Short mmCIF file of C-alpha atoms in Angstrom, two decimals:
data_model
loop_
_atom_site.label_atom_id
_atom_site.label_comp_id
_atom_site.label_asym_id
_atom_site.label_seq_id
_atom_site.Cartn_x
_atom_site.Cartn_y
_atom_site.Cartn_z
CA MET B 1 33.22 -1.97 -2.53
CA ARG B 2 36.17 -0.84 -4.12
CA LYS B 3 39.74 -0.23 -2.50
CA PRO B 4 40.06 3.90 -3.28
CA LEU B 5 36.09 4.35 -1.48
CA ILE B 6 38.05 2.00 1.80
CA ALA B 7 41.08 4.24 1.35
CA LEU B 8 38.63 7.32 1.89
CA LEU B 9 36.21 6.02 4.78
CA LEU B 10 39.36 4.92 6.53
CA ALA B 11 40.85 8.39 6.22
CA ALA B 12 37.53 9.82 7.23
CA ALA B 13 37.38 7.66 10.06
CA ALA B 14 40.74 8.63 10.98
CA LEU B 15 40.16 12.30 11.31
CA HIS B 16 37.08 12.20 13.52
CA ALA B 17 38.85 10.02 15.98
CA ASN B 18 40.20 13.13 17.50
CA ALA B 19 35.94 14.64 17.68
CA ALA B 20 33.85 14.69 20.68
CA ASP B 21 31.95 11.67 21.57
CA LEU B 22 28.98 10.96 19.02
CA LEU B 23 26.62 10.74 21.96
CA GLN B 24 27.49 13.95 23.29
CA THR B 25 26.82 15.70 19.71
CA VAL B 26 23.47 14.24 19.14
CA LYS B 27 22.16 14.90 22.71
CA ALA B 28 23.20 18.47 22.34
CA ARG B 29 21.43 18.86 19.17
CA GLY B 30 18.55 16.77 20.33
CA THR B 31 18.00 14.82 17.04
CA LEU B 32 19.36 11.85 15.59
CA LYS B 33 20.38 11.84 12.11
CA VAL B 34 19.35 8.64 10.48
CA ALA B 35 20.42 7.69 6.94
CA MET B 36 18.33 4.67 5.08
CA GLU B 37 17.37 4.61 1.25
CA GLY B 38 13.33 4.46 1.45
CA VAL B 39 12.75 2.64 -0.89
CA TYR B 40 13.04 -0.68 0.70
CA PRO B 41 9.84 -2.12 1.83
CA PRO B 42 9.04 -3.55 4.43
CA PHE B 43 12.15 -2.07 5.61
CA ASN B 44 12.12 1.53 4.74
CA PHE B 45 9.88 2.96 2.28
CA LYS B 46 7.54 6.52 2.08
CA GLU B 47 3.75 5.74 2.07
CA LYS B 48 0.85 7.36 -0.76
CA ASN B 49 1.32 10.63 2.14
CA GLY B 50 5.33 10.55 1.37
CA GLU B 51 5.55 9.22 5.55
CA LEU B 52 8.46 6.72 5.96
CA ALA B 53 7.43 3.43 6.59
CA GLY B 54 8.52 -0.41 7.57
CA TYR B 55 10.95 -1.76 10.05
CA ASP B 56 13.98 0.16 9.86
CA VAL B 57 11.76 3.20 10.06
CA ASP B 58 10.42 1.43 13.21
CA VAL B 59 13.88 0.89 14.57
CA ALA B 60 14.95 4.20 14.06
CA ARG B 61 12.21 6.06 16.14
CA LEU B 62 12.40 3.46 18.78
CA VAL B 63 16.53 3.96 19.02
CA ALA B 64 16.14 7.35 19.00
CA GLY B 65 13.79 7.22 21.78
CA LYS B 66 15.56 5.70 24.46
CA LEU B 67 18.28 8.26 23.30
CA GLY B 68 16.14 10.86 24.81
CA LEU B 69 16.53 12.02 20.90
CA LYS B 70 14.16 12.94 18.15
CA PRO B 71 14.63 10.98 14.61
CA GLU B 72 15.61 13.04 11.82
CA PHE B 73 15.24 11.21 8.70
CA VAL B 74 17.78 11.58 5.74
CA THR B 75 16.97 9.55 2.43
CA THR B 76 19.83 8.83 0.33
CA GLU B 77 20.20 6.01 -2.76
CA TRP B 78 22.34 3.07 -1.59
CA ALA B 79 25.27 3.02 -3.62
CA SER B 80 26.38 6.41 -2.41
CA ILE B 81 25.00 5.99 1.57
CA LEU B 82 28.32 4.60 3.19
CA ALA B 83 30.57 7.32 2.15
CA GLY B 84 27.17 9.87 3.57
CA LEU B 85 28.14 8.45 6.56
CA ALA B 86 32.14 9.30 5.61
CA SER B 87 31.71 13.21 5.48
CA ASN B 88 29.30 13.07 8.40
CA LYS B 89 26.17 14.02 6.43
CA TYR B 90 24.21 11.85 9.03
CA ASP B 91 24.57 10.09 12.32
CA VAL B 92 23.79 6.90 11.37
CA ILE B 93 22.54 4.10 8.67
CA ILE B 94 19.58 2.08 9.71
CA SER B 95 19.01 -0.03 6.32
CA GLN B 96 19.69 -2.92 6.46
CA VAL B 97 23.63 -2.92 6.25
CA GLY B 98 25.19 -6.25 6.84
CA ILE B 99 28.25 -5.89 8.70
CA ASN B 100 30.85 -7.42 6.77
CA PRO B 101 34.78 -7.46 7.62
CA LYS B 102 35.95 -4.36 5.14
CA ARG B 103 32.39 -2.30 6.25
CA GLU B 104 33.75 -2.86 9.94
CA GLN B 105 37.45 -1.64 8.72
CA ALA B 106 35.57 1.79 8.12
CA PHE B 107 33.23 1.96 10.69
CA ASP B 108 31.69 0.55 13.77
CA PHE B 109 28.35 -1.45 14.12
CA SER B 110 26.28 -1.58 16.55
CA THR B 111 24.76 -5.67 17.46
CA PRO B 112 23.06 -6.92 15.07
CA TYR B 113 19.38 -6.10 15.13
CA ILE B 114 17.88 -8.38 12.54
CA TYR B 115 19.07 -11.44 10.58
CA SER B 116 18.33 -12.57 6.83
CA SER B 117 19.68 -14.82 3.99
CA PRO B 118 20.41 -14.43 0.26
CA MET B 119 17.63 -15.67 -1.21
CA LEU B 120 17.22 -15.84 -5.64
CA ILE B 121 14.45 -14.83 -7.49
CA VAL B 122 12.90 -16.51 -10.46
CA ARG B 123 10.24 -16.06 -13.40
CA LYS B 124 7.29 -18.25 -12.70
CA ASP B 125 8.01 -19.99 -15.87
CA ASN B 126 11.87 -20.31 -14.77
CA LYS B 127 12.69 -24.71 -14.49
CA ASN B 128 15.92 -24.46 -13.52
CA ASN B 129 17.03 -25.54 -9.65
CA TRP B 130 19.90 -23.36 -8.99
CA THR B 131 20.66 -23.65 -5.30
CA SER B 132 23.86 -21.85 -5.74
CA LEU B 133 25.50 -18.73 -7.14
CA GLU B 134 28.05 -20.94 -8.81
CA GLN B 135 25.30 -22.42 -11.45
CA LEU B 136 24.62 -19.30 -12.44
CA LYS B 137 27.81 -18.56 -14.74
CA GLY B 138 26.94 -17.58 -17.84
CA LYS B 139 23.54 -15.85 -16.45
CA ARG B 140 22.60 -12.49 -15.96
CA VAL B 141 21.80 -11.77 -12.44
CA GLY B 142 20.49 -8.18 -10.51
CA ALA B 143 21.11 -7.27 -7.30
CA GLY B 144 20.62 -3.72 -5.61
CA GLN B 145 23.55 -1.48 -6.36
CA GLY B 146 26.52 -1.52 -3.91
CA SER B 147 25.07 -4.12 -1.82
CA VAL B 148 26.37 -7.03 -0.03
CA TYR B 149 24.16 -8.95 -2.75
CA GLU B 150 26.00 -7.12 -5.37
CA MET B 151 29.27 -7.91 -4.14
CA GLN B 152 28.22 -11.74 -3.88
CA LEU B 153 27.46 -12.31 -7.50
CA LYS B 154 30.63 -10.09 -8.32
CA ALA B 155 32.64 -12.61 -5.90
CA VAL B 156 31.93 -15.61 -9.01
CA PRO B 157 33.09 -15.30 -11.95
CA GLY B 158 31.26 -15.98 -14.90
CA ILE B 159 28.26 -14.51 -13.82
CA GLU B 160 27.01 -11.10 -15.64
CA VAL B 161 25.39 -8.84 -11.75
CA LYS B 162 23.84 -5.84 -13.09
CA GLY B 163 22.70 -3.06 -10.61
CA TYR B 164 20.06 -1.55 -9.76
CA PRO B 165 19.27 1.75 -7.55
CA ALA B 166 16.09 0.18 -6.17
CA ALA B 167 14.41 -3.28 -5.91
CA PRO B 168 11.03 -1.99 -8.90
CA GLU B 169 13.27 -2.19 -11.27
CA ASN B 170 15.08 -4.90 -10.64
CA LEU B 171 12.44 -6.84 -10.15
CA THR B 172 10.83 -5.18 -13.66
CA ASP B 173 13.84 -6.81 -15.88
CA LEU B 174 13.82 -9.82 -14.80
CA ALA B 175 10.07 -10.52 -14.94
CA LEU B 176 10.66 -8.57 -18.39
CA GLY B 177 13.77 -11.40 -19.31
CA ARG B 178 16.42 -8.64 -19.19
CA ILE B 179 18.20 -11.00 -16.82
CA ASP B 180 17.62 -14.48 -15.34
CA ALA B 181 18.00 -14.02 -11.42
CA ALA B 182 17.48 -11.53 -8.72
CA LEU B 183 19.49 -12.24 -5.79
CA ASN B 184 17.98 -10.15 -2.34
CA ASP B 185 17.03 -10.43 0.99
CA SER B 186 14.78 -13.39 1.92
CA LEU B 187 12.46 -11.19 4.01
CA MET B 188 12.21 -8.41 1.72
CA THR B 189 11.80 -10.98 -1.10
CA ALA B 190 8.75 -13.30 0.64
CA TYR B 191 7.19 -9.20 0.81
CA LEU B 192 7.97 -8.48 -2.70
CA LEU B 193 6.47 -11.69 -3.99
CA LYS B 194 2.68 -11.28 -1.93
CA THR B 195 2.66 -8.07 -2.95
CA THR B 196 3.40 -7.38 -6.51
CA LYS B 197 1.66 -8.40 -9.38
CA LEU B 198 4.84 -9.62 -11.37
CA PRO B 199 4.98 -13.56 -12.65
CA ILE B 200 7.95 -13.71 -10.12
CA LYS B 201 8.70 -16.73 -7.27
CA ALA B 202 11.28 -17.25 -4.91
CA GLY B 203 14.31 -19.36 -5.46
CA ALA B 204 16.74 -20.95 -3.72
CA ARG B 205 18.37 -19.35 -0.60
CA VAL B 206 21.77 -19.54 -1.45
CA GLY B 207 24.12 -18.12 1.09
CA ALA B 208 24.94 -17.85 4.71
CA ILE B 209 23.45 -15.67 7.70
CA GLU B 210 23.56 -12.44 7.44
CA ARG B 211 23.88 -9.80 10.45
CA MET B 212 22.39 -6.29 9.94
CA GLY B 213 23.69 -3.64 12.31
CA ILE B 214 23.86 0.10 12.26
CA PRO B 215 27.32 1.45 11.67
CA PHE B 216 28.37 4.96 12.54
CA GLN B 217 31.97 6.86 13.09
CA LYS B 218 34.93 5.11 14.54
CA GLY B 219 35.97 6.84 18.05
CA ASN B 220 32.48 7.03 19.84
CA PRO B 221 32.77 4.72 22.44
CA GLU B 222 29.99 6.44 24.70
CA PHE B 223 27.35 5.97 21.71
CA LYS B 224 28.45 2.52 20.98
CA ALA B 225 27.76 1.72 24.55
CA ALA B 226 24.85 3.63 24.31
CA LEU B 227 23.10 2.24 21.45
CA ASN B 228 23.79 -1.12 22.04
CA LYS B 229 22.51 -0.84 25.61
CA VAL B 230 18.62 0.23 23.75
CA LEU B 231 18.96 -2.26 21.38
CA ALA B 232 19.55 -4.99 24.86
CA ASP B 233 16.81 -3.55 26.86
CA ALA B 234 14.32 -3.50 23.26
CA ALA B 235 15.52 -7.28 22.87
CA ALA B 236 14.68 -8.20 26.16
CA ASP B 237 11.53 -6.67 27.00
CA GLY B 238 9.67 -7.55 23.78
CA SER B 239 10.23 -4.13 21.64
CA LEU B 240 12.22 -5.59 18.99
CA LYS B 241 10.39 -8.44 18.99
CA ALA B 242 6.89 -6.29 18.64
CA ILE B 243 8.52 -4.89 15.34
CA SER B 244 9.27 -7.40 13.95
CA MET B 245 5.94 -9.34 14.29
CA LYS B 246 3.97 -6.51 13.01
CA TRP B 247 6.55 -6.62 9.63
CA PHE B 248 7.58 -10.22 9.15
CA GLY B 249 4.83 -12.04 11.31
CA THR B 250 7.85 -13.78 12.99
CA ASP B 251 11.05 -12.56 15.30
CA VAL B 252 13.76 -11.97 13.32
CA SER B 253 15.42 -9.94 15.49
CA LYS B 254 17.61 -13.01 16.80
CA ALA B 255 19.89 -15.41 15.04
CA PRO B 256 18.08 -18.43 13.27
#
């Protein structure tokens, strides 16, 4: 994330500090406005009938329901999703937002509700055994625009990074040889490789475990406490595990 955007987000957070707690706001409204991409299966995507589905969608419905609210979904491109939160276009983002220090400067986060790791995707005929990002210097690598994966690639000098608004375009360019590799979430990679007909395969895991949380505006301690209680209760009663098993066949809500 570039510094001007961080400055904008911090300014927005400061202006919000004196507002009513978000918990009071959403309770009065009766809805929780939840932003997500809507093009990121199996986390959040639209089915043929136009309805949203996925792990994040089920978590959002669980969270809203436990708070006594109805979820109101807003789909938006990933590149502008954090700026939209800073502008109060929605209350929270439930869309695989990685928790990192820069984002924590601008927003508060819930406790993590899913854990994953970065993974390379390559063409099936690729003979290279890349096991680190440093080995991709001089190569063209694709990732989601504004994602933690794009930031990780840009942090390695010599990699030609190409950003994409969604995974399908990224993987199509990979299959066509327009890029040499792609970097994405390991859980999403497993899902994509199971459902795609493109000549691509999984590469190596190339980074640390990622913690995904639910970001919201700073200055909302009551909302934060209520949100974390919902997630803790859902972990304790098996609700989060049930959602994990539905989409992944394993419990991704706990750190490995």
